[in-house]
């Protein structure tokens, strides 16, 4: 092709074009990402109850209140349980399904599509559907009863009893420390829903990883007489380590921000056992109108996520 | 982020793989059954919600084996009520907002991605790294300052609140940057030698090759905007229902009309069907996008 | 707003879809309607506001009315303009998250000139100078605040100044299925705590099921608190009096009913709220407000029901009052016009029009008779106006309600006992309420 004969781009032209090209995105991001970051840090050192325009400086008081009030530790505890419960299970199930799907099984494409669909559906839609299914006379209890299994009383989403506490009760363990009582049945219901939603996504990632593995190692192992199980644990899993950590990191970051499901299904009830850190930011900011305090919670949440990321990263490094 | 370099080429076509080790035929069958069971578990909630949407409220609460997935007296009442409650408008809003997101992001993210990939200007790497760092910040963390900013700009409870903050996103820029970097430099170099300006190179050589990436970006933006909930529910709080998008409409409908499950399910169905259709047609891009980024999805 | 208890606003919304069946004045279907006889009390004559002579311009009117209620409001605005053509009213209903919208607008300084204020957060707003005191206007136009039920005026009085005129209200009353009670051997609805317990036991013995659907929410627990002579705050809101024997008594009684299997939360029965449980026939007795009736009209129009006052407790009768006011924003740029509007909307003429749909009980005593003629079954509700107490959470008290609910839920789950629950609620009150 023939171009208009112009002088070739100089470094200066490049620079101008460069800035021009990134300008629109940079403006939007500065306004809605960089500036808010600055502002939320600022806001966390002030107090603002929205109704009055004054925003007095309070120093570290909001941060100190994180430990003094009851809600932040509760939200932290719930979020940790959520994360600890959801991430390993969704990772393992995803890996397990991917291994199966990687075999010479008919209709893999169909399965992949079927499993993946929940993860791209609206969280609100899924929350409402599951809320409906978790009703006392809803689908889940219906199936359980038909099969002869007991259903929880109070029913799922109204049950604040910790599952570990419930399991230990018949053994005579009565007043368990709240941190050890486990997620409540209500929180567990939400966790099961989240696992259901995301298992397909993890499966797809693992599947891609499995597809990328070379077959030679397996052939050699098979010749040496290794069983399928041995091959799985000693070849597949180590080779997939980067992907496993990737999935786990994503899972942790995702579970720590859970908000939509709480907003739609429970708003933190019953007895604050489904109060998560993400929802607490909303509650303190937009229901209780303590915006300075809510900002401190938001920053704390971000720092926790950051810490998780760095811990994950260093574990990955030492492994390699 | 340590980007796991799973480029487009390593996905969606499932290779025929040989069974590893001594995987017997029996195990394959068991595996198949497991997959079928799991697939059922994935489908059942959606099927159940679809069935419920055609029932009357009393029927919906009385479950029997026969009527679980098949309404005894199918009716469109729930859908009628949904439309009376303005779901048509919500649908249009969701669609409109999606279009704006897609157009905005394709424009801004592509330009920025190309600049980061190919152009040289002072501060390029620093700016990009700063942007990347913000990818880890959840939306809920920044919701308060964004709310305040939108209030100052008088954009709260307007379409602006649903679109302007999302016109560019770091993930999209990252995606496009990766993609541009994977285009061989030779093509561009050749054009450069011929004397083309940056803009000409971009328009005539680079863009036509980018259609696959743009498609992925478009699909991704559509998915992000259609299901977006945190920001709309807070930025459009209390406005009249004409500004709601589908997820917001569903959530608010639920908090207002507690006992009418069929209508809730009808709204859920109407929200899910477009995404399902899109997904069926553009599967490949959904899944590839998910892999390349890994941040969303 | 915590959603763990159903806000009556949301119930009015849910029934509004069927409120079309209950149209204005006359065509009221349902068992408790009767043809309108000539009104027993003389209609209050309409008096032009004197403030109107100097009022004009536009005002913004922000409310949480849903579609059905909006129609009524629009007609009332039309009637208003018939008397006062100089004032334009811009009606801005808010579909959801009313409280959030109002507060953010207040923060931005552009709240509506007139808006609804609910009793729960009235003290919060009043203590923070969000509302305009209307005593001078009331005096100038010769309004007799005695024409409104006392608890409603009290709800909007702060430090001896009045900050709003009540729009409508509802107490809690007992709605029950007379047939179930009769077959259980209960002749009349119980009038005290022991009688209630007795009745519930008889119903349980007779039907095998729970007699009363009642959720462990603070805004229901409070009825027992009132009946035991307690409250959250003292009369002039200077002290938190939640830490009292009355609280312990009320907790022991309500929780005792639960542990003896005589009452049950609606979720355990498979309903969304007690009214739903009643409509589905899952429980024969509920303690709910006026919002029950439009809901029943819509969902169970053939169900027979009767209404009674709540049983009295050790300290006598008690019931919570839930109400809304027309209030003026303290920062309003057009307070005179805003007042004229408030004056009109709470007048006999306007309120008579507004209240014929039966969605709420009129705030004016002089509309009692008209209301009773339309809905004779609801007499117990009106009678309780003599002793009802508005639910007031105090300054900053909205958070208290959420914390108190959590304490009750823990108690119901058996995680704590009534003493610990009381302590939690008291701690929450001390932390959350700013006195």
PDB file of N, CA and C in Angstrom, chain C residues 200-212 261-264 269 281-284:
ATOM      1  N   UNK C 200     -53.534 -19.671  73.238  1.00  0.00           N
ATOM      2  CA  UNK C 200     -52.584 -20.298  72.328  1.00  0.00           C
ATOM      3  C   UNK C 200     -52.429 -21.779  72.653  1.00  0.00           C
ATOM      4  N   UNK C 201     -52.455 -22.091  73.940  1.00  0.00           N
ATOM      5  CA  UNK C 201     -52.334 -23.492  74.325  1.00  0.00           C
ATOM      6  C   UNK C 201     -53.523 -24.289  73.817  1.00  0.00           C
ATOM      7  N   UNK C 202     -54.701 -23.704  73.957  1.00  0.00           N
ATOM      8  CA  UNK C 202     -55.911 -24.407  73.504  1.00  0.00           C
ATOM      9  C   UNK C 202     -55.860 -24.620  71.992  1.00  0.00           C
ATOM     10  N   UNK C 203     -55.417 -23.587  71.263  1.00  0.00           N
ATOM     11  CA  UNK C 203     -55.334 -23.724  69.808  1.00  0.00           C
ATOM     12  C   UNK C 203     -54.355 -24.820  69.451  1.00  0.00           C
ATOM     13  N   UNK C 204     -53.231 -24.847  70.175  1.00  0.00           N
ATOM     14  CA  UNK C 204     -52.228 -25.856  69.865  1.00  0.00           C
ATOM     15  C   UNK C 204     -52.762 -27.255  70.150  1.00  0.00           C
ATOM     16  N   UNK C 205     -53.463 -27.381  71.263  1.00  0.00           N
ATOM     17  CA  UNK C 205     -54.006 -28.691  71.595  1.00  0.00           C
ATOM     18  C   UNK C 205     -55.043 -29.113  70.570  1.00  0.00           C
ATOM     19  N   UNK C 206     -55.805 -28.135  70.111  1.00  0.00           N
ATOM     20  CA  UNK C 206     -56.889 -28.479  69.203  1.00  0.00           C
ATOM     21  C   UNK C 206     -56.405 -28.728  67.776  1.00  0.00           C
ATOM     22  N   UNK C 207     -55.478 -27.918  67.293  1.00  0.00           N
ATOM     23  CA  UNK C 207     -55.071 -28.074  65.898  1.00  0.00           C
ATOM     24  C   UNK C 207     -53.719 -28.751  65.736  1.00  0.00           C
ATOM     25  N   UNK C 208     -52.956 -28.827  66.831  1.00  0.00           N
ATOM     26  CA  UNK C 208     -51.619 -29.398  66.708  1.00  0.00           C
ATOM     27  C   UNK C 208     -50.611 -28.414  66.158  1.00  0.00           C
ATOM     28  N   UNK C 209     -51.087 -27.243  65.772  1.00  0.00           N
ATOM     29  CA  UNK C 209     -50.164 -26.259  65.199  1.00  0.00           C
ATOM     30  C   UNK C 209     -50.042 -25.041  66.085  1.00  0.00           C
ATOM     31  N   UNK C 210     -49.075 -24.232  65.716  1.00  0.00           N
ATOM     32  CA  UNK C 210     -48.833 -22.986  66.436  1.00  0.00           C
ATOM     33  C   UNK C 210     -50.024 -22.050  66.287  1.00  0.00           C
ATOM     34  N   UNK C 211     -50.301 -21.287  67.333  1.00  0.00           N
ATOM     35  CA  UNK C 211     -51.448 -20.393  67.267  1.00  0.00           C
ATOM     36  C   UNK C 211     -51.129 -19.023  66.697  1.00  0.00           C
ATOM     37  N   UNK C 212     -49.950 -18.512  66.981  1.00  0.00           N
ATOM     38  CA  UNK C 212     -49.639 -17.130  66.610  1.00  0.00           C
ATOM     39  C   UNK C 212     -48.337 -17.093  65.818  1.00  0.00           C
ATOM     40  N   UNK C 261     -43.508 -23.490  72.283  1.00  0.00           N
ATOM     41  CA  UNK C 261     -44.115 -23.896  71.020  1.00  0.00           C
ATOM     42  C   UNK C 261     -45.468 -23.276  70.745  1.00  0.00           C
ATOM     43  N   UNK C 262     -45.724 -22.118  71.362  1.00  0.00           N
ATOM     44  CA  UNK C 262     -47.041 -21.493  71.161  1.00  0.00           C
ATOM     45  C   UNK C 262     -47.010 -20.428  70.067  1.00  0.00           C
ATOM     46  N   UNK C 263     -45.823 -19.879  69.797  1.00  0.00           N
ATOM     47  CA  UNK C 263     -45.720 -18.929  68.685  1.00  0.00           C
ATOM     48  C   UNK C 263     -44.575 -19.384  67.792  1.00  0.00           C
ATOM     49  N   UNK C 264     -44.555 -18.875  66.568  1.00  0.00           N
ATOM     50  CA  UNK C 264     -43.511 -19.280  65.636  1.00  0.00           C
ATOM     51  C   UNK C 264     -43.204 -18.152  64.667  1.00  0.00           C
ATOM     52  N   UNK C 269     -42.762 -21.284  59.320  1.00  0.00           N
ATOM     53  CA  UNK C 269     -44.014 -21.862  58.840  1.00  0.00           C
ATOM     54  C   UNK C 269     -44.024 -21.927  57.317  1.00  0.00           C
ATOM     55  N   UNK C 281     -53.283 -19.587  55.802  1.00  0.00           N
ATOM     56  CA  UNK C 281     -53.892 -20.500  56.758  1.00  0.00           C
ATOM     57  C   UNK C 281     -52.892 -21.246  57.603  1.00  0.00           C
ATOM     58  N   UNK C 282     -51.657 -20.741  57.665  1.00  0.00           N
ATOM     59  CA  UNK C 282     -50.631 -21.428  58.433  1.00  0.00           C
ATOM     60  C   UNK C 282     -50.689 -21.078  59.911  1.00  0.00           C
ATOM     61  N   UNK C 283     -51.308 -19.953  60.231  1.00  0.00           N
ATOM     62  CA  UNK C 283     -51.446 -19.569  61.633  1.00  0.00           C
ATOM     63  C   UNK C 283     -52.767 -18.831  61.784  1.00  0.00           C
ATOM     64  N   UNK C 284     -53.529 -19.133  62.844  1.00  0.00           N
ATOM     65  CA  UNK C 284     -54.842 -18.497  62.956  1.00  0.00           C
ATOM     66  C   UNK C 284     -54.842 -17.126  63.622  1.00  0.00           C
TER      67      UNK C 284
END
